[in-house]
Coordinates of C-alpha atoms and ligand atoms in Angstrom, one line a residue:
M842 CA 133.6 2.3 -113.6
A843 CA 134.8 3.4 -117.1
G844 CA 133.5 1.8 -120.2
A845 CA 135.5 0.0 -122.9
A846 CA 138.3 1.7 -124.8
V847 CA 137.1 4.5 -127.1
R848 CA 139.6 3.5 -129.8
P849 CA 141.6 0.3 -130.1
P850 CA 145.2 0.6 -128.9
L851 CA 147.9 0.7 -131.6
P852 CA 150.2 -2.3 -131.5
G853 CA 153.7 -1.1 -130.7
R854 CA 152.5 1.9 -128.8
T855 CA 154.5 2.5 -125.6
V856 CA 153.5 4.7 -122.6
R857 CA 156.2 5.6 -120.2
V858 CA 155.2 6.6 -116.6
R859 CA 157.3 7.4 -113.6
A860 CA 156.3 7.2 -110.0
P861 CA 158.3 8.1 -106.8
G862 CA 159.6 6.1 -103.9
K863 CA 158.6 7.4 -100.5
I864 CA 159.9 7.9 -97.0
N865 CA 157.7 7.9 -94.0
V866 CA 158.7 11.1 -92.1
S867 CA 156.6 10.0 -89.2
F868 CA 155.3 6.5 -88.8
R869 CA 153.0 5.7 -85.9
V870 CA 151.9 2.1 -85.5
G871 CA 148.7 1.3 -83.6
P872 CA 147.2 -2.1 -82.6
R873 CA 147.1 -5.1 -84.9
R874 CA 143.6 -5.3 -86.5
P875 CA 141.5 -8.4 -86.8
D876 CA 142.5 -8.6 -90.5
G877 CA 146.2 -8.9 -89.4
Y878 CA 147.2 -5.4 -90.6
H879 CA 148.2 -2.7 -88.2
A880 CA 146.4 0.6 -88.0
V881 CA 148.9 3.3 -88.8
A882 CA 149.3 7.0 -89.0
S883 CA 151.9 7.9 -91.5
L884 CA 153.3 11.1 -92.9
Y885 CA 154.5 10.1 -96.4
L886 CA 156.9 12.2 -98.5
A887 CA 157.5 11.4 -102.1
V888 CA 161.2 11.7 -102.9
S889 CA 163.3 12.2 -106.1
L890 CA 164.0 8.5 -106.7
F891 CA 161.7 7.3 -109.4
E892 CA 160.6 3.9 -110.7
E893 CA 159.8 3.9 -114.4
V894 CA 157.4 1.6 -116.2
S895 CA 157.2 1.4 -120.0
A896 CA 153.9 -0.2 -121.1
T897 CA 153.8 -1.5 -124.7
S898 CA 150.7 -2.9 -126.5
V899 CA 151.5 -6.4 -127.8
P900 CA 149.4 -8.9 -129.8
G901 CA 147.4 -11.4 -127.8
T902 CA 146.1 -11.1 -124.3
D903 CA 149.1 -11.8 -122.1
V904 CA 150.5 -9.5 -119.4
T905 CA 154.3 -9.8 -119.3
V906 CA 157.0 -8.0 -117.4
S907 CA 160.8 -7.6 -117.6
I908 CA 163.3 -5.5 -115.7
A909 CA 165.6 -3.1 -117.8
T910 CA 169.1 -4.4 -117.8
A911 CA 170.7 -1.1 -116.9
A912 CA 168.9 -1.3 -113.5
Q913 CA 170.1 -4.8 -112.6
H914 CA 172.8 -3.7 -110.4
S915 CA 171.3 -4.9 -107.1
P916 CA 171.3 -8.6 -106.4
A917 CA 167.8 -8.2 -104.9
V918 CA 166.5 -7.3 -108.4
A919 CA 167.1 -10.9 -109.4
D920 CA 164.6 -12.0 -106.7
I921 CA 161.7 -9.9 -108.0
P922 CA 159.0 -12.3 -109.3
L923 CA 158.3 -11.9 -113.0
D924 CA 154.9 -13.7 -112.8
D925 CA 151.5 -12.9 -111.3
R926 CA 153.1 -12.1 -107.9
N927 CA 154.7 -9.1 -109.5
L928 CA 152.8 -6.0 -108.3
A929 CA 153.0 -4.3 -111.8
V930 CA 151.5 -7.4 -113.4
R931 CA 148.7 -7.5 -110.8
A932 CA 148.1 -3.7 -111.5
A933 CA 147.8 -4.3 -115.3
R934 CA 145.5 -7.3 -114.8
L935 CA 143.2 -5.2 -112.5
M936 CA 143.1 -2.4 -115.1
A937 CA 142.4 -4.9 -117.9
E938 CA 139.5 -6.3 -115.8
V939 CA 137.8 -3.0 -114.9
S940 CA 138.3 -1.3 -118.2
E941 CA 137.2 -4.6 -120.0
H942 CA 140.3 -4.4 -122.2
A943 CA 141.3 -7.6 -123.8
G944 CA 144.6 -6.9 -125.4
G945 CA 148.1 -7.8 -124.3
V946 CA 150.7 -5.6 -122.7
H947 CA 154.4 -5.9 -121.9
L948 CA 155.7 -3.9 -119.0
E949 CA 159.4 -3.0 -118.7
L950 CA 160.4 -1.8 -115.2
T951 CA 163.4 0.4 -114.6
K952 CA 164.1 0.0 -110.9
R953 CA 165.8 2.8 -109.0
V954 CA 164.2 2.5 -105.6
P955 CA 166.1 -0.1 -103.4
V956 CA 164.3 -3.4 -103.6
A957 CA 162.6 -4.5 -100.4
G958 CA 164.1 -1.4 -98.9
G959 CA 161.0 0.1 -97.1
M960 CA 160.6 2.8 -99.8
G961 CA 157.7 1.3 -101.6
G962 CA 159.4 0.5 -104.9
G963 CA 157.0 -2.3 -105.9
S964 CA 154.1 0.0 -105.0
A965 CA 155.5 2.7 -107.2
D966 CA 155.7 0.2 -110.1
A967 CA 152.0 -0.7 -109.5
A968 CA 150.9 2.9 -109.4
A969 CA 152.9 3.7 -112.6
T970 CA 151.4 0.7 -114.3
L971 CA 147.8 1.6 -113.4
L972 CA 148.4 5.1 -115.0
A973 CA 150.3 3.7 -118.0
C974 CA 147.6 1.0 -118.8
D975 CA 144.8 3.7 -118.4
E976 CA 146.6 5.8 -121.0
L977 CA 147.6 3.0 -123.3
W978 CA 144.0 1.5 -123.4
N979 CA 142.2 4.9 -123.4
S980 CA 140.3 3.7 -120.3
G981 CA 139.7 7.2 -119.1
L982 CA 139.5 6.5 -115.4
S983 CA 139.6 9.5 -113.1
R984 CA 142.4 9.9 -110.5
E985 CA 139.8 8.9 -107.9
E986 CA 139.0 5.7 -109.7
L987 CA 142.7 4.9 -110.0
A988 CA 143.2 5.5 -106.4
H989 CA 140.5 3.0 -105.5
L990 CA 142.2 0.4 -107.7
A991 CA 145.6 1.4 -106.1
A992 CA 144.2 0.6 -102.6
E993 CA 143.2 -2.9 -103.8
L994 CA 146.8 -3.6 -104.7
G995 CA 148.5 -2.4 -101.5
A996 CA 148.7 0.1 -98.7
D997 CA 151.5 2.2 -100.3
V998 CA 150.1 2.3 -103.9
P999 CA 147.7 5.1 -103.5
F1000 CA 150.5 7.4 -102.2
A1001 CA 152.7 6.6 -105.1
L1002 CA 150.0 7.7 -107.4
L1003 CA 149.3 10.9 -105.5
G1004 CA 152.9 11.9 -104.6
G1005 CA 153.8 15.1 -102.8
A1006 CA 153.3 14.8 -99.0
A1007 CA 150.3 13.2 -97.4
V1008 CA 148.9 11.9 -94.1
G1009 CA 148.0 8.2 -94.5
L1010 CA 145.5 6.6 -92.1
G1011 CA 144.0 3.1 -92.0
V1012 CA 146.7 0.9 -93.3
G1013 CA 148.3 4.0 -94.9
D1014 CA 145.8 4.1 -97.9
Q1015 CA 143.4 6.7 -96.6
L1016 CA 145.2 9.8 -97.8
T1017 CA 144.9 13.5 -97.1
P1018 CA 147.4 15.8 -98.9
A1019 CA 149.7 17.8 -96.5
L1020 CA 151.1 21.2 -97.2
A1021 CA 154.9 21.0 -97.8
P1022 CA 155.8 24.2 -99.7
N1023 CA 159.6 23.8 -99.4
Q1024 CA 162.0 21.1 -100.5
L1025 CA 163.6 18.9 -97.8
H1026 CA 166.9 17.3 -98.4
W1027 CA 167.8 13.8 -97.4
V1028 CA 170.5 11.2 -97.8
L1029 CA 169.3 7.7 -98.4
V1030 CA 171.6 5.0 -97.2
Q1031 CA 171.1 1.7 -98.7
S1032 CA 171.6 -1.6 -96.9
D1033 CA 171.6 -5.2 -98.1
A1034 CA 170.2 -6.4 -94.8
G1035 CA 167.0 -7.5 -96.5
L1036 CA 164.0 -7.0 -94.2
S1037 CA 160.6 -8.4 -94.8
T1038 CA 157.8 -6.0 -93.9
P1039 CA 155.6 -8.7 -92.1
A1040 CA 158.7 -9.9 -90.2
V1041 CA 159.3 -6.3 -88.9
Y1042 CA 155.7 -5.8 -87.8
A1043 CA 155.8 -9.2 -86.0
Q1044 CA 159.1 -8.2 -84.2
L1045 CA 157.4 -4.9 -83.2
D1046 CA 154.5 -6.9 -81.7
R1047 CA 157.0 -9.1 -79.7
L1048 CA 158.9 -6.1 -78.5
R1049 CA 155.7 -4.4 -77.3
E1050 CA 154.4 -7.6 -75.7
A1051 CA 157.7 -8.0 -73.8
A1052 CA 157.6 -4.4 -72.6
G1053 CA 153.9 -4.3 -71.9
T1054 CA 153.4 -1.3 -74.3
K1055 CA 150.9 -2.8 -76.8
P1056 CA 148.6 0.2 -77.8
D1057 CA 144.9 -0.3 -77.6
E1058 CA 144.0 2.6 -79.8
P1059 CA 145.3 3.8 -83.2
R1060 CA 148.2 6.3 -82.6
A1061 CA 147.9 9.8 -84.0
L1062 CA 150.5 11.9 -85.8
D1063 CA 152.2 14.6 -83.8
P1064 CA 150.8 17.9 -85.1
D1065 CA 154.2 19.4 -84.7
V1066 CA 155.3 17.2 -87.6
L1067 CA 152.8 18.8 -89.9
S1068 CA 153.7 22.3 -88.7
A1069 CA 157.3 21.7 -89.3
L1070 CA 156.6 20.4 -92.8
R1071 CA 154.3 23.4 -93.6
A1072 CA 157.0 25.8 -92.4
G1073 CA 159.7 23.9 -94.5
D1074 CA 161.7 23.9 -91.3
A1075 CA 164.2 21.0 -91.4
K1076 CA 165.5 21.7 -88.0
A1077 CA 162.0 21.7 -86.4
L1078 CA 161.2 18.5 -88.3
A1079 CA 164.3 16.9 -87.1
R1080 CA 163.1 17.2 -83.5
V1081 CA 159.7 15.5 -84.0
L1082 CA 160.2 12.9 -86.8
G1083 CA 160.2 9.3 -85.9
N1084 CA 159.3 5.8 -86.9
D1085 CA 157.7 3.2 -84.4
L1086 CA 159.1 0.4 -86.5
E1087 CA 162.6 1.5 -86.0
P1088 CA 163.5 -0.7 -82.9
A1089 CA 162.0 -3.7 -84.6
S1090 CA 164.0 -3.1 -87.8
I1091 CA 167.2 -2.6 -85.7
A1092 CA 166.5 -5.7 -83.6
L1093 CA 166.3 -7.7 -86.9
A1094 CA 169.3 -6.0 -88.5
P1095 CA 171.5 -4.7 -85.8
Q1096 CA 174.0 -3.2 -88.3
L1097 CA 171.5 -0.4 -89.0
A1098 CA 172.4 1.1 -85.6
G1099 CA 175.9 1.8 -87.0
V1100 CA 174.5 3.6 -90.0
L1101 CA 172.3 5.8 -87.7
A1102 CA 175.2 6.6 -85.4
D1103 CA 177.5 7.4 -88.5
G1104 CA 174.8 9.8 -89.8
A1105 CA 174.4 11.6 -86.5
E1106 CA 178.2 11.9 -86.2
L1107 CA 178.6 13.2 -89.7
G1108 CA 176.1 16.0 -89.3
A1109 CA 172.7 14.7 -90.1
L1110 CA 170.0 16.8 -88.4
A1111 CA 168.0 13.5 -87.7
S1112 CA 168.0 10.0 -89.0
L1113 CA 165.3 7.4 -89.3
V1114 CA 164.6 4.0 -90.7
S1115 CA 162.4 4.4 -93.8
G1116 CA 159.1 2.3 -93.4
S1117 CA 160.1 -1.2 -92.3
G1118 CA 163.7 -0.6 -93.5
P1119 CA 166.4 -1.3 -94.1
T1120 CA 166.9 1.9 -96.1
I1121 CA 168.0 4.8 -93.7
A1122 CA 166.9 8.4 -94.4
L1123 CA 169.3 11.1 -93.0
L1124 CA 167.8 14.6 -92.9
A1125 CA 170.2 17.4 -94.0
E1126 CA 169.8 21.2 -93.6
G1127 CA 169.9 21.9 -97.3
E1128 CA 171.1 20.6 -100.7
D1129 CA 174.8 21.3 -100.2
E1130 CA 174.7 19.8 -96.8
A1131 CA 173.0 16.6 -98.2
Y1132 CA 175.7 16.2 -100.9
A1133 CA 178.5 16.7 -98.3
L1134 CA 176.8 14.2 -96.0
A1135 CA 176.4 11.6 -98.8
D1136 CA 180.2 12.0 -99.6
A1137 CA 181.1 11.7 -95.9
M1138 CA 178.8 8.5 -95.5
D1139 CA 180.3 6.9 -98.7
A1140 CA 183.8 7.6 -97.4
R1141 CA 182.9 5.4 -94.4
G1142 CA 181.9 2.7 -96.8
H1143 CA 178.2 3.3 -97.0
Q1144 CA 176.2 3.5 -100.2
S1145 CA 174.2 6.7 -100.1
L1146 CA 172.3 8.9 -102.4
P1147 CA 171.1 12.5 -101.9
V1148 CA 167.4 13.1 -102.7
H1149 CA 164.8 15.8 -102.1
G1150 CA 161.0 15.9 -101.7
P1151 CA 158.2 16.5 -102.1
V1152 CA 158.0 15.4 -105.7
H1153 CA 155.1 14.6 -108.0
G1154 CA 153.2 11.3 -108.0
A1155 CA 152.8 8.9 -111.0
K1156 CA 153.1 10.9 -114.2
V1157 CA 153.1 10.1 -117.9
I1158 CA 156.6 11.0 -119.3
G1159 CA 156.4 9.5 -122.8
D1160 CA 154.0 8.2 -125.4
I1161 CA 155.4 6.8 -128.7
T1162 CA 154.2 4.5 -131.5
R1163 CA 156.7 2.6 -133.4
Ligands
ATP1293 P1 156.6 -3.3 -98.8 O1 155.7 -2.7 -99.8 O2 156.4 -4.8 -98.6 O3 157.0 -2.5 -97.6 P2 159.3 -2.5 -99.8 O4 158.9 -1.1 -100.1 O5 160.1 -2.6 -98.6 O6 158.0 -3.4 -99.7 P3 159.6 -3.5 -102.5 O7 160.8 -3.2 -103.3 O8 158.3 -2.9 -102.9 O9 160.0 -3.2 -101.0 O10 159.4 -5.1 -102.5 C1 158.9 -5.9 -101.5 C2 158.8 -7.4 -102.1 O11 157.7 -7.4 -103.1 C3 159.9 -7.8 -102.9 O12 160.7 -8.7 -102.0 C4 159.5 -8.6 -104.0 O13 159.6 -9.9 -103.9 C5 158.0 -8.2 -104.2 N1 157.7 -7.6 -105.4 C6 156.6 -7.8 -106.2 N2 156.5 -7.0 -107.2 C7 157.6 -6.2 -107.2 C8 158.1 -5.2 -108.0 N3 157.4 -4.7 -109.1 N4 159.2 -4.5 -107.6 C9 159.8 -4.9 -106.4 N5 159.4 -5.9 -105.7 C10 158.3 -6.6 -106.0

Protein backbone atom coordinates (compact mmCIF):
# COMPACT_ATOMS: atom_id res chain seq x y z
CA MET A 1 0.00 0.00 0.00
CA ALA A 2 1.13 3.63 0.43
CA GLY A 3 4.62 4.46 1.68
CA ALA A 4 5.59 6.43 4.77
CA ALA A 5 4.36 10.00 5.30
CA VAL A 6 5.90 12.46 2.84
CA ARG A 7 6.35 15.07 5.59
CA PRO A 8 6.22 14.66 9.35
CA PRO A 9 2.85 15.63 10.81
CA LEU A 10 2.79 18.88 12.76
CA PRO A 11 2.18 18.47 16.49
CA GLY A 12 -1.11 20.12 17.38
CA ARG A 13 -2.53 19.72 13.89
CA THR A 14 -6.18 18.66 13.96
CA VAL A 15 -8.12 17.19 11.05
CA ARG A 16 -11.91 17.08 11.40
CA VAL A 17 -13.96 14.61 9.39
CA ARG A 18 -17.64 13.85 9.40
CA ALA A 19 -19.32 10.65 8.28
CA PRO A 20 -23.02 9.79 8.07
CA GLY A 21 -25.28 7.33 9.81
CA LYS A 22 -27.29 5.01 7.54
CA ILE A 23 -30.62 3.36 7.22
CA ASN A 24 -31.18 0.12 5.34
CA VAL A 25 -34.12 0.95 3.09
CA SER A 26 -34.31 -2.69 2.08
CA PHE A 27 -32.56 -5.40 4.04
CA ARG A 28 -32.73 -9.00 2.91
CA VAL A 29 -31.03 -11.57 5.10
CA GLY A 30 -29.98 -14.90 3.59
CA PRO A 31 -28.55 -17.98 5.26
CA ARG A 32 -26.00 -18.01 8.03
CA ARG A 33 -22.56 -18.57 6.48
CA PRO A 34 -19.91 -20.95 7.84
CA ASP A 35 -18.05 -17.93 9.32
CA GLY A 36 -21.13 -17.11 11.45
CA TYR A 37 -22.14 -14.02 9.48
CA HIS A 38 -25.29 -13.87 7.37
CA ALA A 39 -25.27 -13.20 3.63
CA VAL A 40 -27.26 -10.01 3.10
CA ALA A 41 -28.55 -7.82 0.31
CA SER A 42 -28.89 -4.28 1.60
CA LEU A 43 -29.92 -1.00 0.08
CA TYR A 44 -28.05 1.54 2.16
CA LEU A 45 -29.00 5.20 2.36
CA ALA A 46 -26.73 7.72 4.08
CA VAL A 47 -28.80 10.22 6.07
CA SER A 48 -28.18 13.70 7.44
CA LEU A 49 -27.13 12.65 10.91
CA PHE A 50 -23.37 12.88 11.12
CA GLU A 51 -20.69 11.60 13.45
CA GLU A 52 -17.67 13.89 13.73
CA VAL A 53 -14.10 12.85 14.47
CA SER A 54 -11.33 15.34 15.31
CA ALA A 55 -7.93 13.69 15.00
CA THR A 56 -5.04 15.61 16.63
CA SER A 57 -1.33 14.70 16.39
CA VAL A 58 0.15 14.29 19.84
CA PRO A 59 3.68 13.48 21.02
CA GLY A 60 4.45 9.80 21.57
CA THR A 61 2.87 6.81 19.82
CA ASP A 62 -0.40 6.36 21.67
CA VAL A 63 -3.88 6.27 20.13
CA THR A 64 -6.37 7.75 22.60
CA VAL A 65 -10.06 8.59 22.30
CA SER A 66 -12.58 10.77 24.09
CA ILE A 67 -16.19 11.71 23.49
CA ALA A 68 -17.13 15.38 23.21
CA THR A 69 -19.06 16.43 26.30
CA ALA A 70 -21.78 18.19 24.32
CA ALA A 71 -22.86 14.86 22.85
CA GLN A 72 -23.01 12.94 26.13
CA HIS A 73 -26.80 13.28 26.42
CA SER A 74 -27.48 9.61 25.86
CA PRO A 75 -26.82 7.19 28.71
CA ALA A 76 -25.61 4.64 26.11
CA VAL A 77 -22.69 6.97 25.30
CA ALA A 78 -21.26 6.16 28.72
CA ASP A 79 -21.09 2.47 27.71
CA ILE A 80 -18.91 3.07 24.66
CA PRO A 81 -15.50 1.51 25.32
CA LEU A 82 -12.61 4.00 25.22
CA ASP A 83 -9.91 1.36 24.76
CA ASP A 84 -8.86 -0.87 21.87
CA ARG A 85 -12.45 -2.15 21.52
CA ASN A 86 -13.49 1.28 20.24
CA LEU A 87 -13.90 1.09 16.47
CA ALA A 88 -12.28 4.50 15.96
CA VAL A 89 -9.19 3.40 17.91
CA ARG A 90 -9.02 0.22 15.83
CA ALA A 91 -9.29 2.30 12.65
CA ALA A 92 -6.42 4.60 13.72
CA ARG A 93 -4.23 1.62 14.66
CA LEU A 94 -4.90 -0.03 11.31
CA MET A 95 -4.02 3.18 9.45
CA ALA A 96 -0.85 3.60 11.50
CA GLU A 97 0.17 0.04 10.62
CA VAL A 98 -0.44 0.23 6.87
CA SER A 99 1.03 3.72 6.49
CA GLU A 100 3.97 2.85 8.77
CA HIS A 101 3.24 5.93 10.82
CA ALA A 102 4.76 5.93 14.29
CA GLY A 103 3.29 9.10 15.86
CA GLY A 104 0.50 9.50 18.39
CA VAL A 105 -3.03 10.69 17.77
CA HIS A 106 -5.93 11.74 19.94
CA LEU A 107 -9.42 11.18 18.56
CA GLU A 108 -12.36 13.22 19.80
CA LEU A 109 -15.74 11.80 18.77
CA THR A 110 -18.88 13.89 18.57
CA LYS A 111 -21.67 11.34 18.60
CA ARG A 112 -24.99 12.25 17.02
CA VAL A 113 -26.07 8.88 15.62
CA PRO A 114 -27.97 6.91 18.31
CA VAL A 115 -25.57 4.50 20.04
CA ALA A 116 -26.31 0.81 19.34
CA GLY A 117 -29.30 2.03 17.34
CA GLY A 118 -28.87 0.07 14.12
CA MET A 119 -27.66 3.15 12.24
CA GLY A 120 -23.96 2.35 12.06
CA GLY A 121 -22.68 5.09 14.38
CA GLY A 122 -19.55 3.20 15.40
CA SER A 123 -18.92 2.34 11.76
CA ALA A 124 -19.19 6.03 10.83
CA ASP A 125 -16.62 6.82 13.54
CA ALA A 126 -14.29 4.21 12.04
CA ALA A 127 -14.72 5.53 8.49
CA ALA A 128 -14.18 9.13 9.62
CA THR A 129 -11.06 8.10 11.55
CA LEU A 130 -9.55 6.31 8.54
CA LEU A 131 -9.93 9.45 6.44
CA ALA A 132 -8.79 11.81 9.24
CA CYS A 133 -5.61 9.81 9.91
CA ASP A 134 -4.90 9.48 6.19
CA GLU A 135 -5.03 13.27 5.95
CA LEU A 136 -3.22 13.94 9.24
CA TRP A 137 -0.36 11.58 8.44
CA ASN A 138 -0.21 12.43 4.72
CA SER A 139 -0.53 8.73 3.97
CA GLY A 140 -1.97 9.38 0.52
CA LEU A 141 -4.15 6.25 0.37
CA SER A 142 -6.69 6.12 -2.43
CA ARG A 143 -10.41 5.85 -1.67
CA GLU A 144 -10.18 2.25 -2.88
CA GLU A 145 -7.38 1.45 -0.42
CA LEU A 146 -9.33 3.11 2.37
CA ALA A 147 -12.38 1.01 1.42
CA HIS A 148 -10.30 -2.18 1.81
CA LEU A 149 -9.22 -1.12 5.28
CA ALA A 150 -12.82 -0.16 6.08
CA ALA A 151 -14.03 -3.68 5.21
CA GLU A 152 -11.47 -5.13 7.65
CA LEU A 153 -13.03 -3.06 10.43
CA GLY A 154 -16.68 -3.99 9.91
CA ALA A 155 -19.46 -4.67 7.41
CA ASP A 156 -20.96 -1.15 7.57
CA VAL A 157 -17.69 0.82 7.55
CA PRO A 158 -17.17 0.86 3.73
CA PHE A 159 -20.61 2.41 3.25
CA ALA A 160 -19.97 5.17 5.81
CA LEU A 161 -16.89 6.03 3.76
CA LEU A 162 -18.78 5.99 0.45
CA GLY A 163 -22.11 7.59 1.45
CA GLY A 164 -24.96 8.32 -0.95
CA ALA A 165 -27.02 5.23 -1.72
CA ALA A 166 -25.58 1.81 -2.49
CA VAL A 167 -26.39 -1.85 -2.75
CA GLY A 168 -24.35 -3.91 -0.31
CA LEU A 169 -23.82 -7.65 -0.84
CA GLY A 170 -21.68 -10.18 1.03
CA VAL A 171 -22.01 -9.04 4.63
CA GLY A 172 -22.94 -5.59 3.29
CA ASP A 173 -19.38 -4.58 2.46
CA GLN A 174 -19.39 -5.30 -1.31
CA LEU A 175 -20.82 -2.02 -2.51
CA THR A 176 -22.27 -0.81 -5.78
CA PRO A 177 -23.45 2.82 -5.80
CA ALA A 178 -27.16 3.23 -6.58
CA LEU A 179 -28.78 6.16 -8.36
CA ALA A 180 -30.83 8.31 -6.02
CA PRO A 181 -31.18 11.75 -7.60
CA ASN A 182 -33.88 13.06 -5.23
CA GLN A 183 -33.83 13.58 -1.50
CA LEU A 184 -36.02 11.30 0.57
CA HIS A 185 -37.35 12.58 3.89
CA TRP A 186 -37.52 10.42 6.99
CA VAL A 187 -38.26 10.70 10.66
CA LEU A 188 -35.98 8.71 12.93
CA VAL A 189 -37.51 7.60 16.19
CA GLN A 190 -35.03 6.71 18.89
CA SER A 191 -35.57 4.02 21.44
CA ASP A 192 -33.67 3.07 24.55
CA ALA A 193 -34.54 -0.60 24.01
CA GLY A 194 -30.82 -1.40 23.48
CA LEU A 195 -30.64 -4.22 20.92
CA SER A 196 -27.42 -6.08 20.22
CA THR A 197 -26.92 -6.90 16.55
CA PRO A 198 -25.78 -10.55 17.12
CA ALA A 199 -28.79 -11.13 19.42
CA VAL A 200 -31.18 -9.90 16.70
CA TYR A 201 -29.63 -12.21 14.06
CA ALA A 202 -29.81 -15.15 16.49
CA GLN A 203 -33.48 -14.36 17.13
CA LEU A 204 -34.14 -14.25 13.37
CA ASP A 205 -32.57 -17.73 13.02
CA ARG A 206 -34.80 -19.01 15.84
CA LEU A 207 -37.95 -17.51 14.28
CA ARG A 208 -37.09 -18.96 10.86
CA GLU A 209 -36.25 -22.36 12.36
CA ALA A 210 -39.60 -22.45 14.16
CA ALA A 211 -41.49 -21.39 11.02
CA GLY A 212 -39.49 -23.70 8.70
CA THR A 213 -38.51 -20.71 6.52
CA LYS A 214 -34.71 -20.81 6.71
CA PRO A 215 -33.41 -19.65 3.30
CA ASP A 216 -30.90 -21.87 1.47
CA GLU A 217 -29.70 -19.17 -0.91
CA PRO A 218 -28.74 -15.52 -0.42
CA ARG A 219 -31.80 -13.30 -0.84
CA ALA A 220 -31.87 -10.71 -3.63
CA LEU A 221 -33.05 -7.11 -3.47
CA ASP A 222 -36.40 -6.36 -5.07
CA PRO A 223 -35.57 -4.44 -8.30
CA ASP A 224 -38.64 -2.25 -7.63
CA VAL A 225 -36.79 -0.77 -4.66
CA LEU A 226 -34.01 0.46 -6.94
CA SER A 227 -36.53 1.78 -9.50
CA ALA A 228 -38.42 3.73 -6.82
CA LEU A 229 -35.15 5.19 -5.53
CA ARG A 230 -34.04 6.14 -9.04
CA ALA A 231 -37.41 7.81 -9.66
CA GLY A 232 -37.23 9.59 -6.29
CA ASP A 233 -40.76 8.34 -5.71
CA ALA A 234 -41.39 8.10 -1.96
CA LYS A 235 -44.85 6.59 -2.41
CA ALA A 236 -43.57 3.83 -4.71
CA LEU A 237 -40.68 3.18 -2.31
CA ALA A 238 -43.10 2.92 0.60
CA ARG A 239 -44.78 -0.04 -1.09
CA VAL A 240 -41.59 -2.08 -1.50
CA LEU A 241 -39.19 -1.22 1.34
CA GLY A 242 -38.69 -3.75 4.12
CA ASN A 243 -36.32 -5.31 6.60
CA ASP A 244 -36.07 -9.06 7.21
CA LEU A 245 -34.69 -8.40 10.71
CA GLU A 246 -37.80 -6.49 11.80
CA PRO A 247 -39.77 -9.42 13.30
CA ALA A 248 -36.69 -10.43 15.28
CA SER A 249 -36.10 -6.89 16.58
CA ILE A 250 -39.77 -6.60 17.58
CA ALA A 251 -39.70 -10.01 19.29
CA LEU A 252 -36.80 -8.78 21.44
CA ALA A 253 -38.18 -5.26 21.97
CA PRO A 254 -41.99 -5.51 21.72
CA GLN A 255 -42.42 -1.80 22.45
CA LEU A 256 -41.21 -1.11 18.87
CA ALA A 257 -44.55 -2.35 17.52
CA GLY A 258 -46.22 0.64 19.22
CA VAL A 259 -43.78 3.06 17.55
CA LEU A 260 -44.48 1.53 14.14
CA ALA A 261 -48.24 1.73 14.77
CA ASP A 262 -48.01 5.38 15.89
CA GLY A 263 -46.00 6.22 12.75
CA ALA A 264 -48.61 4.61 10.49
CA GLU A 265 -51.47 6.34 12.30
CA LEU A 266 -49.79 9.75 12.16
CA GLY A 267 -49.24 9.70 8.41
CA ALA A 268 -45.94 7.95 7.66
CA LEU A 269 -45.94 6.48 4.14
CA ALA A 270 -44.10 3.46 5.53
CA SER A 271 -42.07 2.54 8.55
CA LEU A 272 -39.25 0.14 9.19
CA VAL A 273 -36.75 -0.86 11.80
CA SER A 274 -33.33 0.48 10.79
CA GLY A 275 -30.79 -2.34 10.51
CA SER A 276 -31.04 -4.46 13.65
CA GLY A 277 -32.85 -1.63 15.45
CA PRO A 278 -34.09 -0.30 17.71
CA THR A 279 -34.16 3.01 15.78
CA ILE A 280 -37.29 3.23 13.62
CA ALA A 281 -37.28 5.09 10.30
CA LEU A 282 -40.59 6.58 9.11
CA LEU A 283 -40.80 7.62 5.47
CA ALA A 284 -42.54 10.94 4.77
CA GLU A 285 -43.76 12.36 1.49
CA GLY A 286 -41.59 15.48 1.68
CA GLU A 287 -39.71 17.77 4.05
CA ASP A 288 -42.79 19.57 5.45
CA GLU A 289 -44.51 16.24 6.07
CA ALA A 290 -41.40 14.93 7.85
CA TYR A 291 -41.31 17.92 10.24
CA ALA A 292 -45.07 17.62 10.92
CA LEU A 293 -44.74 13.88 11.53
CA ALA A 294 -41.79 14.41 13.91
CA ASP A 295 -43.85 16.96 15.90
CA ALA A 296 -46.82 14.59 16.04
CA MET A 297 -44.60 11.67 17.17
CA ASP A 298 -43.00 13.86 19.86
CA ALA A 299 -46.46 14.87 21.07
CA ARG A 300 -47.05 11.17 21.70
CA GLY A 301 -43.94 11.00 23.83
CA HIS A 302 -41.48 9.72 21.22
CA GLN A 303 -38.05 11.16 20.60
CA SER A 304 -37.84 11.84 16.89
CA LEU A 305 -35.70 13.62 14.39
CA PRO A 306 -36.38 14.56 10.74
CA VAL A 307 -33.50 13.68 8.39
CA HIS A 308 -32.95 13.38 4.66
CA GLY A 309 -30.80 11.33 2.36
CA PRO A 310 -28.78 10.57 0.34
CA VAL A 311 -25.93 12.63 1.79
CA HIS A 312 -22.17 12.46 1.26
CA GLY A 313 -19.87 9.88 2.80
CA ALA A 314 -16.83 10.59 5.01
CA LYS A 315 -15.50 14.08 4.24
CA VAL A 316 -12.80 16.36 5.66
CA ILE A 317 -14.46 19.47 7.10
CA GLY A 318 -11.53 21.14 8.86
CA ASP A 319 -7.74 21.16 9.11
CA ILE A 320 -6.08 23.48 11.59
CA THR A 321 -2.72 23.75 13.32
CA ARG A 322 -2.51 25.34 16.74
P1 LIG B 1 -23.70 -2.53 14.72
O1 LIG B 1 -22.65 -2.00 13.79
O2 LIG B 1 -23.21 -3.54 15.72
O3 LIG B 1 -24.97 -2.89 14.03
P2 LIG B 1 -25.05 -0.17 15.67
O4 LIG B 1 -25.02 0.58 14.40
O5 LIG B 1 -26.38 -0.69 16.12
O6 LIG B 1 -24.01 -1.32 15.67
P3 LIG B 1 -23.15 1.38 17.19
O7 LIG B 1 -23.48 2.71 17.77
O8 LIG B 1 -22.22 1.36 16.05
O9 LIG B 1 -24.51 0.69 16.85
O10 LIG B 1 -22.56 0.52 18.42
C1 LIG B 1 -22.55 -0.86 18.57
C2 LIG B 1 -21.65 -1.23 19.75
O11 LIG B 1 -20.29 -1.05 19.36
C3 LIG B 1 -21.86 -0.36 20.98
O12 LIG B 1 -22.65 -1.04 21.91
C4 LIG B 1 -20.46 -0.09 21.51
O13 LIG B 1 -20.20 -0.79 22.70
C5 LIG B 1 -19.50 -0.58 20.44
N1 LIG B 1 -18.60 0.50 19.93
C6 LIG B 1 -17.32 0.39 19.65
N2 LIG B 1 -16.82 1.55 19.17
C7 LIG B 1 -17.81 2.42 19.14
C8 LIG B 1 -17.91 3.77 18.74
N3 LIG B 1 -16.89 4.48 18.27
N4 LIG B 1 -19.12 4.34 18.83
C9 LIG B 1 -20.20 3.63 19.28
N5 LIG B 1 -20.13 2.37 19.69
C10 LIG B 1 -18.96 1.75 19.62
